[in-house]
Short mmCIF file of C-alpha atoms in Angstrom, two decimals:
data_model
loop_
_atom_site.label_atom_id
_atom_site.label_comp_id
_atom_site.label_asym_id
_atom_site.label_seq_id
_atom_site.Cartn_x
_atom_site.Cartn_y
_atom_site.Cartn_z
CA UNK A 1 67.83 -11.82 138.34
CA UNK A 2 71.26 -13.29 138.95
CA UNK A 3 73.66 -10.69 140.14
CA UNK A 4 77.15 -10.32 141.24
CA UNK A 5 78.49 -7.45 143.79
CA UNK A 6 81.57 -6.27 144.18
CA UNK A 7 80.84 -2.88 146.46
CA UNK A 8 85.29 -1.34 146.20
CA UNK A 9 86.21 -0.46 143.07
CA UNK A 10 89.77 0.11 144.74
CA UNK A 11 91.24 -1.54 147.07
CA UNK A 12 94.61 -0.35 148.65
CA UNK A 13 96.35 -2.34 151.14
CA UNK A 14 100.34 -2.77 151.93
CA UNK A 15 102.55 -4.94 151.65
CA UNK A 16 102.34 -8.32 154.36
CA UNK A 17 98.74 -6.49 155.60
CA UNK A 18 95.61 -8.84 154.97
CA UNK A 19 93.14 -8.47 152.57
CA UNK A 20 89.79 -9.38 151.83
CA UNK A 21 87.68 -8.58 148.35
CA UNK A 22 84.21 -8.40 148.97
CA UNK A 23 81.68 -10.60 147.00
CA UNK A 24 77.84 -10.77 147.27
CA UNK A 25 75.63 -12.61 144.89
CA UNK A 26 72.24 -12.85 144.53
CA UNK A 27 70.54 -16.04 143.73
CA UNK A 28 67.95 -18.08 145.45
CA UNK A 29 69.72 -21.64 144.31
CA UNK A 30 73.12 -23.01 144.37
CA UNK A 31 75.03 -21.06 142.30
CA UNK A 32 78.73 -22.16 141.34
CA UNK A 33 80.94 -19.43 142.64
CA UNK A 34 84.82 -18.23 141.06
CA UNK A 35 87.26 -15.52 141.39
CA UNK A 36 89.16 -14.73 138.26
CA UNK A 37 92.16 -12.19 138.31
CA UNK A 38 93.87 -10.37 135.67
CA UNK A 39 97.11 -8.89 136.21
CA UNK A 40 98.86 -5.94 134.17
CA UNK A 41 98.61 -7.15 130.60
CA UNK A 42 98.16 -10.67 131.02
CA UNK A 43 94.57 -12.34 129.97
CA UNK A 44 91.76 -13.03 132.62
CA UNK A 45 92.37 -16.53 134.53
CA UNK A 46 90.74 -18.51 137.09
CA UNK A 47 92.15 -18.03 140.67
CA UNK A 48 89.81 -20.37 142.34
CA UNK A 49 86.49 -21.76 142.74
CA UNK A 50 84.60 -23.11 145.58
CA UNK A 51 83.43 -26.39 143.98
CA UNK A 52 87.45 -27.32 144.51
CA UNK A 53 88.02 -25.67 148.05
CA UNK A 54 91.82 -24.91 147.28
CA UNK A 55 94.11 -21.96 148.21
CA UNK A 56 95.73 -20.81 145.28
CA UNK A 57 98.70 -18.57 146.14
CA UNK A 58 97.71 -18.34 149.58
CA UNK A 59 93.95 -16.51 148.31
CA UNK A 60 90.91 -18.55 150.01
CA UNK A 61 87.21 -17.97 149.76
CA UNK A 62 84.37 -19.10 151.72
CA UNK A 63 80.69 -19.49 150.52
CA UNK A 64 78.39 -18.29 153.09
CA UNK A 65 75.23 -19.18 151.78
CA UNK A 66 73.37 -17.31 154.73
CA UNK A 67 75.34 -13.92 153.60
CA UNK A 68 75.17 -14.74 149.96
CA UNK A 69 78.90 -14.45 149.78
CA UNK A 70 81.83 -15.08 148.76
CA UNK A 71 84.97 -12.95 149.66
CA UNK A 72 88.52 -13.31 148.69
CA UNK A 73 91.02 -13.26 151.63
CA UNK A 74 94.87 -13.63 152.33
CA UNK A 75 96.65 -13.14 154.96
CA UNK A 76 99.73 -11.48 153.97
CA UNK A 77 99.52 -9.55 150.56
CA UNK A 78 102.25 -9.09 148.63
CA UNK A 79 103.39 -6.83 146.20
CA UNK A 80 102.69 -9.54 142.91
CA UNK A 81 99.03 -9.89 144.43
CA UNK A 82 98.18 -6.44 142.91
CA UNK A 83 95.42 -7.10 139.44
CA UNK A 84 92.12 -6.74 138.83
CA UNK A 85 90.47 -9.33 140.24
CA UNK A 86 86.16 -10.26 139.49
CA UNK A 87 83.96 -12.74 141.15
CA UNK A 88 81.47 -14.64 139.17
CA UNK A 89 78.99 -16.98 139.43
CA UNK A 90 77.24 -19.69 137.18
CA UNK A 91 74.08 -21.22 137.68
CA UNK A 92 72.05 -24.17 136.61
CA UNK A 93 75.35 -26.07 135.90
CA UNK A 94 75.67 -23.99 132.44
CA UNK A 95 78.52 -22.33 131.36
CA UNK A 96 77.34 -18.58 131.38
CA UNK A 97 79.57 -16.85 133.94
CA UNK A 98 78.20 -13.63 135.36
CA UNK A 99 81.08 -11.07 136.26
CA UNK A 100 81.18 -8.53 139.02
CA UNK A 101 82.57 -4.99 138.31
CA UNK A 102 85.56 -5.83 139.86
CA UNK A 103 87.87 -5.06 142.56
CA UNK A 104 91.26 -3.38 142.15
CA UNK A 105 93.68 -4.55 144.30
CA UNK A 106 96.95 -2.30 144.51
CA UNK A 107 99.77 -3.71 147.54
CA UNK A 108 101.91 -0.77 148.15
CA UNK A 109 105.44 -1.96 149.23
CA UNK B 1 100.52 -20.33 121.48
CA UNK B 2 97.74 -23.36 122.34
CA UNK B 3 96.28 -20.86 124.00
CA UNK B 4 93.08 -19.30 123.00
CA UNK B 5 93.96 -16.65 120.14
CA UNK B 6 92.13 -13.66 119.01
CA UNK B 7 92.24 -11.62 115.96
CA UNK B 8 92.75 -8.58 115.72
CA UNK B 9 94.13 -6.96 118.52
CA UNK B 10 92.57 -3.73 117.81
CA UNK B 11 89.81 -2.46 115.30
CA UNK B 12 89.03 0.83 114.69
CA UNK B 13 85.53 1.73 112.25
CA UNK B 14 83.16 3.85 111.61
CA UNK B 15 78.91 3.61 113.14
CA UNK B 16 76.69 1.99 110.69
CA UNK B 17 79.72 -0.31 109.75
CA UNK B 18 80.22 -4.67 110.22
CA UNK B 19 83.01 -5.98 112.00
CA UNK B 20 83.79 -9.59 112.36
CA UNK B 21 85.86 -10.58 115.22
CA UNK B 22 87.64 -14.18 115.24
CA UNK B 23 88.64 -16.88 117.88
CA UNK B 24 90.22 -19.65 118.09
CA UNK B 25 89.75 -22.19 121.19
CA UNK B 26 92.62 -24.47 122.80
CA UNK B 27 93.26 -27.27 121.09
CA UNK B 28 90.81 -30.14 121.85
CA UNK B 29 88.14 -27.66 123.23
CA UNK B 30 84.69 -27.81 122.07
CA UNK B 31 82.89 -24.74 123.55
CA UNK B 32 84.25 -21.00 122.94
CA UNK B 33 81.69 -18.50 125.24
CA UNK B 34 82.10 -14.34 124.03
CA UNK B 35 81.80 -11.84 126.36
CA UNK B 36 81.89 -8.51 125.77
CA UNK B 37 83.63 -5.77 128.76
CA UNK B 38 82.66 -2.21 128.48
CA UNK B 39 83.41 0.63 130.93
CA UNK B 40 79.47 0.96 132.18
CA UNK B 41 78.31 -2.50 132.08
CA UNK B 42 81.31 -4.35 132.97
CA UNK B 43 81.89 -8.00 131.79
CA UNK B 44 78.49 -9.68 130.35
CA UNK B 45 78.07 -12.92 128.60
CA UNK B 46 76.75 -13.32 125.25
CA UNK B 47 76.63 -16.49 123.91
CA UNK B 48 78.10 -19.75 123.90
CA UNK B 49 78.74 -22.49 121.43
CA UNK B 50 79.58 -26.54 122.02
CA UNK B 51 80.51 -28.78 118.95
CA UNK B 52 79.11 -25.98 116.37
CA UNK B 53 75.39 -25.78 118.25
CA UNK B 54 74.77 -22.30 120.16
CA UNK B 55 74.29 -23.75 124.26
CA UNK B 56 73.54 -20.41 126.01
CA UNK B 57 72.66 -16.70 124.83
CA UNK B 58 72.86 -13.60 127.48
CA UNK B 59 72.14 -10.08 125.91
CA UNK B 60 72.87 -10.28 122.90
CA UNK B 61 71.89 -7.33 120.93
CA UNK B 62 70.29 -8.79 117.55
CA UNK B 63 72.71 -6.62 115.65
CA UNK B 64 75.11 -9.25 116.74
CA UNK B 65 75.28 -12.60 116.08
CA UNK B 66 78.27 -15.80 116.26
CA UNK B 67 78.68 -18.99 114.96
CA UNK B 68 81.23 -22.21 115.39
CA UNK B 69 82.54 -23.95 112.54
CA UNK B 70 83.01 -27.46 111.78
CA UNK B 71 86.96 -26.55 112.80
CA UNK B 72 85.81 -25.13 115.93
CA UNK B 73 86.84 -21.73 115.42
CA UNK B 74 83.92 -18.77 116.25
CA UNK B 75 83.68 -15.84 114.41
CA UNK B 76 81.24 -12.61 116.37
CA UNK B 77 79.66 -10.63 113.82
CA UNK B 78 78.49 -6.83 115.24
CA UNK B 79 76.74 -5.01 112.31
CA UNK B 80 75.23 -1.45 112.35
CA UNK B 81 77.97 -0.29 114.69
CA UNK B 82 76.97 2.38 117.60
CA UNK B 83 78.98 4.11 119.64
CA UNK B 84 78.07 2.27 122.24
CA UNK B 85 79.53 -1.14 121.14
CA UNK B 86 82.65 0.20 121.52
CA UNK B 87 83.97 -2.33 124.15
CA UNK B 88 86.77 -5.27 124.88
CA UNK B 89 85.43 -8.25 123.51
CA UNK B 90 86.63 -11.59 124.80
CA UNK B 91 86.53 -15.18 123.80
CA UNK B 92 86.80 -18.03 125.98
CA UNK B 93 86.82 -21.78 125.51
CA UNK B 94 86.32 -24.82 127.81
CA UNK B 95 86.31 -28.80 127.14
CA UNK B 96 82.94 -29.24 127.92
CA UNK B 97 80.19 -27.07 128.21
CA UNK B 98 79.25 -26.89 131.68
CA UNK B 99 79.86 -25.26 134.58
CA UNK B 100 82.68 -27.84 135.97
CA UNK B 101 84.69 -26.86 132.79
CA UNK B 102 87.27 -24.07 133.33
CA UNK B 103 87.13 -21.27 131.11
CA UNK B 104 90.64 -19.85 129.45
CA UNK B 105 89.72 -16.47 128.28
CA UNK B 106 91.83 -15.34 125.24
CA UNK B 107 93.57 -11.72 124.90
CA UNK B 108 90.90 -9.35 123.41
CA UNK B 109 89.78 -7.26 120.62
CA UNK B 110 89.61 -4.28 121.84
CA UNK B 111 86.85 -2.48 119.14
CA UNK B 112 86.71 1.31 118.91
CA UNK B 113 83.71 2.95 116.86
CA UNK B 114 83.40 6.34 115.79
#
């Protein structure tokens, strides 16, 4: 079965230290891969995706397809970076997004 | 708001009882996707609707069921409330219906049962 892993619940890091969210999936095709964020009281969103290979708010993510996955890395965290954040994949070009539990990311100043 | 809305914010009922929970996509989108969040099985699909047709179905108790109308709104019907189904319960919609088409996920309805 399809399944996404996100193994830290918590994740504490400070302020202008890097950080990486891990992500392992497990499916034998080619999934469609996404990290979604939500910060304090605000409604889930889409940080990126790998179809569109951007950095959005200096977050990237690499699909290692030999790994199975797909962590979440910046260089310099700041303060506004701290949410929830989920990775998720789709697969057979539907639209059913499977979530990880989720990774909480908290940047201490 | 052309945001995805969600009504209500909050529900509070008894087991046994039937809740209906609405949403309404961004303007001009045709599919709307519910997933429900709980503390133990974290954020699952359940089903998805394009144009008014159902497109995909996760698990999806069969106490539950959804439906798009000809306006595009979605309604989620849980009847025979358990405990259990207590749980955040989001909507999301998309332009299209595949996996190319971002999903905007809406605020919540947060449902309590007692």
């Amino acid at each position: 079965a399809q399944r996404v892993t996100q193994p830290e619940k918590l994740l504490s890091v400070f302020k202008g230290a890097p950080v990486e969210l891990k992500c392992n999936y497990s499916y034998s095709g080619s999934p469609e891969l996404f990290w979604y964020v939500q910060y304090s009281r605000q409604r889930l969103q889409l940080l990126l995706r790998h179809i569109s290979r951007e950095s959005i708010k200096g977050f990237t993510a690499d699909l290692n397809k030999g790994e199975t996955s797909f962590h979440l890395k910046k260089p310099f965290a700041q303060e506004e970076d701290s949410a929830m954040y989920y990775c998720a994949l789709i697969y057979n070009q539907g639209g059913k997004l499977i979530f990880g539990q989720g990774t909480e990311l908290s940047v201490k100043p | 708001d052309s945001g995805v809305t969600q009504t209500p914010k909050h529900l509070i009922t008894a087991t046994g009882q039937r809740v209906t929970l609405r949403c309404s996509p961004r303007s001009g989108d045709l599919s709307v996707y519910w997933y429900q969040q709980s503390l133990d099985q974290g954020l699952q699909f359940l089903i998805q609707y394009y144009n008014g047709e159902e497109r995909a179905k996760g698990n999806i108790l069969e106490r539950f069921s959804a439906q798009q109308f000809p306006d595009l709104h979605s309604e989620l019907n849980l009847s025979s409330l358990e405990l259990g189904d207590s749980a955040l319960y989001f909507c999301a919609s998309s332009d299209g219906g595949g996996f190319y088409n971002e999903q905007f996920f809406g605020p919540g309805t947060r449902l309590t049962v007692l």
